[in-house]
Short mmCIF file of C-alpha atoms in Angstrom, two decimals:
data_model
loop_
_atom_site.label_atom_id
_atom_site.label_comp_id
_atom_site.label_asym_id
_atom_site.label_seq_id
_atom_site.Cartn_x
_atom_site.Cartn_y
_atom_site.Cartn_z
CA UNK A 889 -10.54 36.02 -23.80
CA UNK A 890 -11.97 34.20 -20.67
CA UNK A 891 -13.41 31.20 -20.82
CA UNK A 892 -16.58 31.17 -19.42
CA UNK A 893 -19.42 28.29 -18.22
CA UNK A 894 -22.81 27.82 -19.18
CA UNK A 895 -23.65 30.39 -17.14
CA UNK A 896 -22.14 32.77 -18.96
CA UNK A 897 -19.93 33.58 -15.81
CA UNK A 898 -15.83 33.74 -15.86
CA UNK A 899 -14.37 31.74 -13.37
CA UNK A 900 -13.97 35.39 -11.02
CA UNK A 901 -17.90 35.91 -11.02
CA UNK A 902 -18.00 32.34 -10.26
CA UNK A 903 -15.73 32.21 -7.16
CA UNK A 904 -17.79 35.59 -6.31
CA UNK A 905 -21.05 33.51 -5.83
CA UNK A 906 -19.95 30.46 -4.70
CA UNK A 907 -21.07 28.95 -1.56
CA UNK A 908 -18.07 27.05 0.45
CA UNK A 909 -21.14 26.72 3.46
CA UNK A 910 -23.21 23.88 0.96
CA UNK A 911 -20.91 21.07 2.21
CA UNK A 912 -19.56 20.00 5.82
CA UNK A 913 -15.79 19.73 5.52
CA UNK A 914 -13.96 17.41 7.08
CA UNK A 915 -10.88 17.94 9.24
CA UNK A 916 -7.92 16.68 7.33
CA UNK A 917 -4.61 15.52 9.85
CA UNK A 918 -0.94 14.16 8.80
CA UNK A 919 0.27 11.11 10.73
CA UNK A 920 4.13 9.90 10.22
CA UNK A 921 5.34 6.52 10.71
CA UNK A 922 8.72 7.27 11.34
CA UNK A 923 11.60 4.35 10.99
CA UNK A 924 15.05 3.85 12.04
CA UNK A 925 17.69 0.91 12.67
CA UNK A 926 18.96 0.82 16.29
CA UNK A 927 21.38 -2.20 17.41
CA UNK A 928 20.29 -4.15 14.77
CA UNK A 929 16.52 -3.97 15.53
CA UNK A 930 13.79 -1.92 13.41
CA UNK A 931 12.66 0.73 15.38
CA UNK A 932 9.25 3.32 14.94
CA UNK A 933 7.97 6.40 16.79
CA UNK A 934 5.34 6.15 18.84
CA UNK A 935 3.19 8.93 21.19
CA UNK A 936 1.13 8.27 24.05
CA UNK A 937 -2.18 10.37 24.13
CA UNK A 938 -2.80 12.33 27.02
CA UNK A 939 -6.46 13.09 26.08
CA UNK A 940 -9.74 12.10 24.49
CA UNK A 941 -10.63 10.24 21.65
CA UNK A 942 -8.44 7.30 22.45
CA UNK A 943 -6.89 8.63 26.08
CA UNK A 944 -3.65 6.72 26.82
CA UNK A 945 -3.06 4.37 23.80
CA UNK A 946 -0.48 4.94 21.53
CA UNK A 947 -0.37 6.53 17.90
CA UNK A 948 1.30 7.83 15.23
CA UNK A 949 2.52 11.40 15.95
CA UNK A 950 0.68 13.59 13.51
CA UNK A 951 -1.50 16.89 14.06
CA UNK A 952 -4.17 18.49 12.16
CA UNK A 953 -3.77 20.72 8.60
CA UNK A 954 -3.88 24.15 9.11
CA UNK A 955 -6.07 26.03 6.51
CA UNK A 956 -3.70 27.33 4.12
CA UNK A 957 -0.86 24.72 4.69
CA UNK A 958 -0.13 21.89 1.88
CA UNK A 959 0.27 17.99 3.39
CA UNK A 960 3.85 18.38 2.71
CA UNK A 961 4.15 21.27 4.77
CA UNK A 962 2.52 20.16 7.81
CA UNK A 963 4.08 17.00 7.39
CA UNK A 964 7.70 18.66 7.56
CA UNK A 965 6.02 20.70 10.20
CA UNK A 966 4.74 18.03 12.56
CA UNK A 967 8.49 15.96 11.81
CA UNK A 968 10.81 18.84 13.19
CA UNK A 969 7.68 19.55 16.05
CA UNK A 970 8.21 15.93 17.39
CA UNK A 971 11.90 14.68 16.61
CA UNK A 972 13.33 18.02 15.62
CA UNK A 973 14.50 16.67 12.38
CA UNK A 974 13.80 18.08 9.18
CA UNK A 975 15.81 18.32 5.89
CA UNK A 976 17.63 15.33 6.40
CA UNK A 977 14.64 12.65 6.44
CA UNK A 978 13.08 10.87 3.59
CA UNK A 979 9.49 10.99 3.43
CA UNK A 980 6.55 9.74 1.14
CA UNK A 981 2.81 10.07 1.10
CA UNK A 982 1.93 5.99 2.16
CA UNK A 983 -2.09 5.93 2.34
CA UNK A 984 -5.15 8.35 3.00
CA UNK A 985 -7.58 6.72 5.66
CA UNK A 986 -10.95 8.07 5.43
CA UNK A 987 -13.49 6.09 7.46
CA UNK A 988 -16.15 7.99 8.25
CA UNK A 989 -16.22 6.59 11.77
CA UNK A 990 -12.70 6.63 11.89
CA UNK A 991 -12.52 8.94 15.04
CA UNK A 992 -15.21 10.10 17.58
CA UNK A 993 -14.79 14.01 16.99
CA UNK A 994 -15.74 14.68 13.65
CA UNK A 995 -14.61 13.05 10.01
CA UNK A 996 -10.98 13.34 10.04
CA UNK A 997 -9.11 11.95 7.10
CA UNK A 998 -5.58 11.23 7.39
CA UNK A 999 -2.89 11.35 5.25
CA UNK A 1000 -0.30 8.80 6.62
CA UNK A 1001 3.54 9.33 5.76
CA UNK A 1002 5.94 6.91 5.68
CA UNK A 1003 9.51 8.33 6.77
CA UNK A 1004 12.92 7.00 7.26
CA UNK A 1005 16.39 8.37 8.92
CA UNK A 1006 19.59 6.43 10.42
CA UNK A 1007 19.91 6.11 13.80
CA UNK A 1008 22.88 8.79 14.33
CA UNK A 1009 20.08 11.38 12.96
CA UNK A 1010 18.04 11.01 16.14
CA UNK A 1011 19.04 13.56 18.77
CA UNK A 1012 15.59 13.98 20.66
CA UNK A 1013 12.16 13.17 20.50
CA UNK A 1014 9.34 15.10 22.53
CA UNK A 1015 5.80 14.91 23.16
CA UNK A 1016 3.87 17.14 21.47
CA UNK A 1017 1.09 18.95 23.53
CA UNK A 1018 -1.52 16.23 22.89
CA UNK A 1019 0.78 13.53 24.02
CA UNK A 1020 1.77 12.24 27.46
CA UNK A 1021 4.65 10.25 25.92
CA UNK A 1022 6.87 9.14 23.47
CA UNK A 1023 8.74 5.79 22.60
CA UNK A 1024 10.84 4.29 20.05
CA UNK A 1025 8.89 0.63 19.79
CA UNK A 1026 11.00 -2.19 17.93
CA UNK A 1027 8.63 -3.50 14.79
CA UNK A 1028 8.68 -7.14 13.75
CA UNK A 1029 5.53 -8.63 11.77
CA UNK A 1030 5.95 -12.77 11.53
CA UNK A 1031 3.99 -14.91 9.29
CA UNK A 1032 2.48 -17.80 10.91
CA UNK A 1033 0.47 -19.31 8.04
CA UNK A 1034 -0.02 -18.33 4.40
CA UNK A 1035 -1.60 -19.74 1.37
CA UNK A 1036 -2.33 -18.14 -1.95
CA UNK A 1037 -4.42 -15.78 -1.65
CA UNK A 1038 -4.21 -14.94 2.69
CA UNK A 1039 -1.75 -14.27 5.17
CA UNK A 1040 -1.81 -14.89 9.06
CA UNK A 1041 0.83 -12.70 10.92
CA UNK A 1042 1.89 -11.56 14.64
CA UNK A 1043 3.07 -7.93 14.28
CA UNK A 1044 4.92 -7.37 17.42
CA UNK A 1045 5.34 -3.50 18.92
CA UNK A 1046 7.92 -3.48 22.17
CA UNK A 1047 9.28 -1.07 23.90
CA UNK A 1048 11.73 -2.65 25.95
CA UNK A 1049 12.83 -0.02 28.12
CA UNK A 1050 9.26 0.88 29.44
CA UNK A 1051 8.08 -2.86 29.60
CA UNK A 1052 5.38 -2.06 27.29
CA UNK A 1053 4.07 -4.78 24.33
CA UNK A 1054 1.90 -4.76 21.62
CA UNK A 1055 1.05 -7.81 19.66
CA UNK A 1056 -1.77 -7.97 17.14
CA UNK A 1057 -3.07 -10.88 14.83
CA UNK A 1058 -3.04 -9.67 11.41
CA UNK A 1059 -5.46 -11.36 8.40
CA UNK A 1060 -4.90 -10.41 4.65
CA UNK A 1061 -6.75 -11.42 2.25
CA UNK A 1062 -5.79 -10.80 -1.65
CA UNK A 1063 -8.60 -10.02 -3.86
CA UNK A 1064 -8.33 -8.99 -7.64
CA UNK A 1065 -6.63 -5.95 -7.36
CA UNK A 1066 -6.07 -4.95 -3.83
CA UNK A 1067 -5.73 -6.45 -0.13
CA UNK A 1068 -7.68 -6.52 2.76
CA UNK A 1069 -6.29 -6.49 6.33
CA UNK A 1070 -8.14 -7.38 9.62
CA UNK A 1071 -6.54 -7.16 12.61
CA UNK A 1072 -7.43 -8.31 16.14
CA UNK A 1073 -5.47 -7.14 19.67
CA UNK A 1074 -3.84 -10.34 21.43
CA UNK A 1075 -5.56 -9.46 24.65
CA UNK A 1076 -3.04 -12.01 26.83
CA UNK A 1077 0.41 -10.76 25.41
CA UNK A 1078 -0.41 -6.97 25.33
CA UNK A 1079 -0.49 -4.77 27.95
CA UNK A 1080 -1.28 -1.46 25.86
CA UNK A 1081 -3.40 -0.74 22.87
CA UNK A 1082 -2.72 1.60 18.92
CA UNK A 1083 -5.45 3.90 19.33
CA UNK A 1084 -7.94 4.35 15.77
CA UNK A 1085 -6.56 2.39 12.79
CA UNK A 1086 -3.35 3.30 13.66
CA UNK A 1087 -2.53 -0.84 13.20
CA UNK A 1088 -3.90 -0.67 9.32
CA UNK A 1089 -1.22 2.21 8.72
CA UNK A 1090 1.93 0.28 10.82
CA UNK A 1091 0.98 -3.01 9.09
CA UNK A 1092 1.28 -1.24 5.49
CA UNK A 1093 4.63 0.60 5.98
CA UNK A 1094 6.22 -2.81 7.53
CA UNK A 1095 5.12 -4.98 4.27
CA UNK A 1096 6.28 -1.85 1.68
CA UNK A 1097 9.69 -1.58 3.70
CA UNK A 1098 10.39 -5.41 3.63
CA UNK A 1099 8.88 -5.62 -0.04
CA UNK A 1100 11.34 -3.15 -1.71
CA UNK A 1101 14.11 -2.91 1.09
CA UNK A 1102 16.88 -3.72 -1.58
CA UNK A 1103 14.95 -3.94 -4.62
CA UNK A 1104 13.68 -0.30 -4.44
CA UNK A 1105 16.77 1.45 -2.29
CA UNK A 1106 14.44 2.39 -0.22
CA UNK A 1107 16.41 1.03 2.85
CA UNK A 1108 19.53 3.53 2.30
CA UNK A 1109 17.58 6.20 3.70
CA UNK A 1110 17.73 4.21 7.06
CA UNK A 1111 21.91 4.63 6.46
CA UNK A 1112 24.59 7.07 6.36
CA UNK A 1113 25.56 8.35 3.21
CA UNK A 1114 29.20 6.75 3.53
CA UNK A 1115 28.52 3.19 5.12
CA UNK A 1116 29.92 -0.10 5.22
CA UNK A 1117 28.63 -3.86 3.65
CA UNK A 1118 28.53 -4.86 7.12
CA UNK A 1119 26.17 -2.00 8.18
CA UNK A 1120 24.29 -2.24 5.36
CA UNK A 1121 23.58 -5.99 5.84
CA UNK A 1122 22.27 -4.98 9.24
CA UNK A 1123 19.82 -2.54 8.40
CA UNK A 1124 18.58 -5.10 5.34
CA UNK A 1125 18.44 -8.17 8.36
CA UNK A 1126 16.62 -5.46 10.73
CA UNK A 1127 14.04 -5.10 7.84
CA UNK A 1128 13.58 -8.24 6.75
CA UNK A 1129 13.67 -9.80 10.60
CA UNK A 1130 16.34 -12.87 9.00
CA UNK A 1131 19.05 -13.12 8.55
CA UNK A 1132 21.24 -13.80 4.72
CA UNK A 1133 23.85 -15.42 3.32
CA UNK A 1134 26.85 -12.66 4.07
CA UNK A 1135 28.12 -13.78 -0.04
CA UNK A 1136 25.31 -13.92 -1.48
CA UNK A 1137 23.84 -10.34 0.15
CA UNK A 1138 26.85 -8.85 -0.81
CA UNK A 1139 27.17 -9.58 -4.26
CA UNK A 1140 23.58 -8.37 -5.27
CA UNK A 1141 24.03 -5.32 -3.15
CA UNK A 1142 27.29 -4.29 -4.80
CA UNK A 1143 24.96 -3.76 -7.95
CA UNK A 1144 23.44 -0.82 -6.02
CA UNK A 1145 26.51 0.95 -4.98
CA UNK A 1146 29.55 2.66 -5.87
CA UNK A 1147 32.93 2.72 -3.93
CA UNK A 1148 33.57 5.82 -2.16
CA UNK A 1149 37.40 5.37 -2.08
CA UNK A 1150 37.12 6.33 1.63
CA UNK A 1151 37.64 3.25 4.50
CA UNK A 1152 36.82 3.56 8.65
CA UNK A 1153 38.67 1.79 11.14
CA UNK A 1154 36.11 -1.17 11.78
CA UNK A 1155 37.39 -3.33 15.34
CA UNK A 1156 41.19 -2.13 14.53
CA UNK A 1157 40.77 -2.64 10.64
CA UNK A 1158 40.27 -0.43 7.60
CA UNK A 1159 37.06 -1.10 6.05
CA UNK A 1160 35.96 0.35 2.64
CA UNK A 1161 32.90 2.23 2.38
CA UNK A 1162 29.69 2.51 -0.46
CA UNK A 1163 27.44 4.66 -0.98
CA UNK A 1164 23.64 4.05 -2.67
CA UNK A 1165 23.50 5.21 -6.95
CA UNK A 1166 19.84 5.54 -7.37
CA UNK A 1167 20.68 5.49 -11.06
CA UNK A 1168 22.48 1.70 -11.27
CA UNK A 1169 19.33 -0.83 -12.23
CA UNK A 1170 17.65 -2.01 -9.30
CA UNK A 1171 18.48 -5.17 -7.99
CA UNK A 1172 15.08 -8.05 -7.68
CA UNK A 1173 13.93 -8.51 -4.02
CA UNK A 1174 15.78 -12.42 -3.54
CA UNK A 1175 18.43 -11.45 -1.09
#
């Protein structure tokens, strides 16, 4: 027997007289924040727009929802539109930004994704027909002063080959049970801009990579699956913009990984490989 509401109506009538026209509906868009290691520096995708809202500065590359499509979907969709990758590349939902005066058009809320890949995964990135563009930026965020309960940081975008640079002044402030960021464009050493809140969604993915790069594994999706101490000390150094004790690195890593038995010829020497057990217990972030 159907359950039915006060109404008396079973859920059928009730789709049959429901009107879908009562509220506006917003426009709903996936962005990616895509990340990989490249010669030992941190690297994200950027796009340069081409058009209105926010002509000419640079963003995540993302697109709108189609109707009937999930956010996983498009997502995957919108990663093997502008990189041409696609089952190979770790991704996770990272925030929904919803400002209603988040962009010009109409109230678009985003669904930001962060997603990883190593470098030898990256075979060509394109512009997508909204973008002018594209460039893979090298990401650094310093601290300059912290206490407590704030944080003062640089967060530094350059792409070196195209002589462009970013550099925003980032403020966040703890309260009980969340943080607040602020962020402010360093008019003198920038000579291009993130269009929207694109800065909110960089600044997050940079502090959850570099808060559970070892701790969480969530770094070995920026390596091969076979891979070296050496290579994985990089990519953890990339992350973490420092660089660690070689002995010390390697002997809380090792708790993360299991021989493969296989070795590579590293400058005329065979090196033994590793590969990431998401089942060993985690190691704590004090590498």
């Amino acid at each position: 027997m159907e359950e039915r509401n006060e109404r008396g109506e079973t859920l059928k009538e009730f789709l049959a007289r429901y009107d879908e026209t009562q509220y506006r509906r917003p426009s709903n868009t996936v962005d990616m924040i895509l990340l990989t290691v490249l010669k030992g520096k941190l690297k994200v995708l950027l796009v340069k727009r081409k058009d209105h809202p926010f002509i000419h500065d640079w963003a995540m590359p993302g697109g709108f929802v189609n109707f009937d499509e999930d956010l996983d979907a498009a997502m995957k969709r919108e990663l093997e539109e502008e990189t041409n990758l696609f089952d190979s590349t770790y991704f996770r939902q990272l925030y929904t930004f919803g400002n209603a005066d988040r962009d010009p058009r109409t109230r678009v809320i985003t669904t930001v994704y962060l997603s990883m890949t190593p470098a030898e995964n990256i075979r060509m990135t394109s512009a997508g027909d909204d973008a002018m563009d594209t460039g893979w930026f090298t990401l650094q965020k310093i601290t300059t002063t912290t206490d407590g309960y704030e944080r003062k940081s640089v967060l530094i975008l350059d792409e070196e080959e195209k002589d462009i640079h970013l550099r925003y002044e980032i403020y966040d402030t703890a309260h009980d049970n969340y943080v607040q960021t602020k962020s402010k464009l360093l008019l003198e050493s920038s000579n291009a801009k993130l269009a929207a809140d694109h800065i909110k969604a960089i600044n997050m993915a940079i502090d959850v990579v570099c808060n559970r790069a070892a701790s969480t594994g969530i770094m070995f999706n920026l390596l091969p699956k076979e891979c070296t101490l050496r290579e994985i000390q990089e990519v953890y150094e990339a992350i973490v913009n420092h660089p660690v004790d070689t002995g010390n690195f390697r002997r809380d890593i090792k708790k993360m990984l299991v021989a493969t038995g296989n070795t590579t010829i590293v400058n005329g020497r065979k090196v033994a490989t590793y590969s990431f057990n998401p089942l060993l217990p985690f190691v704590k972030e004090t590498l």
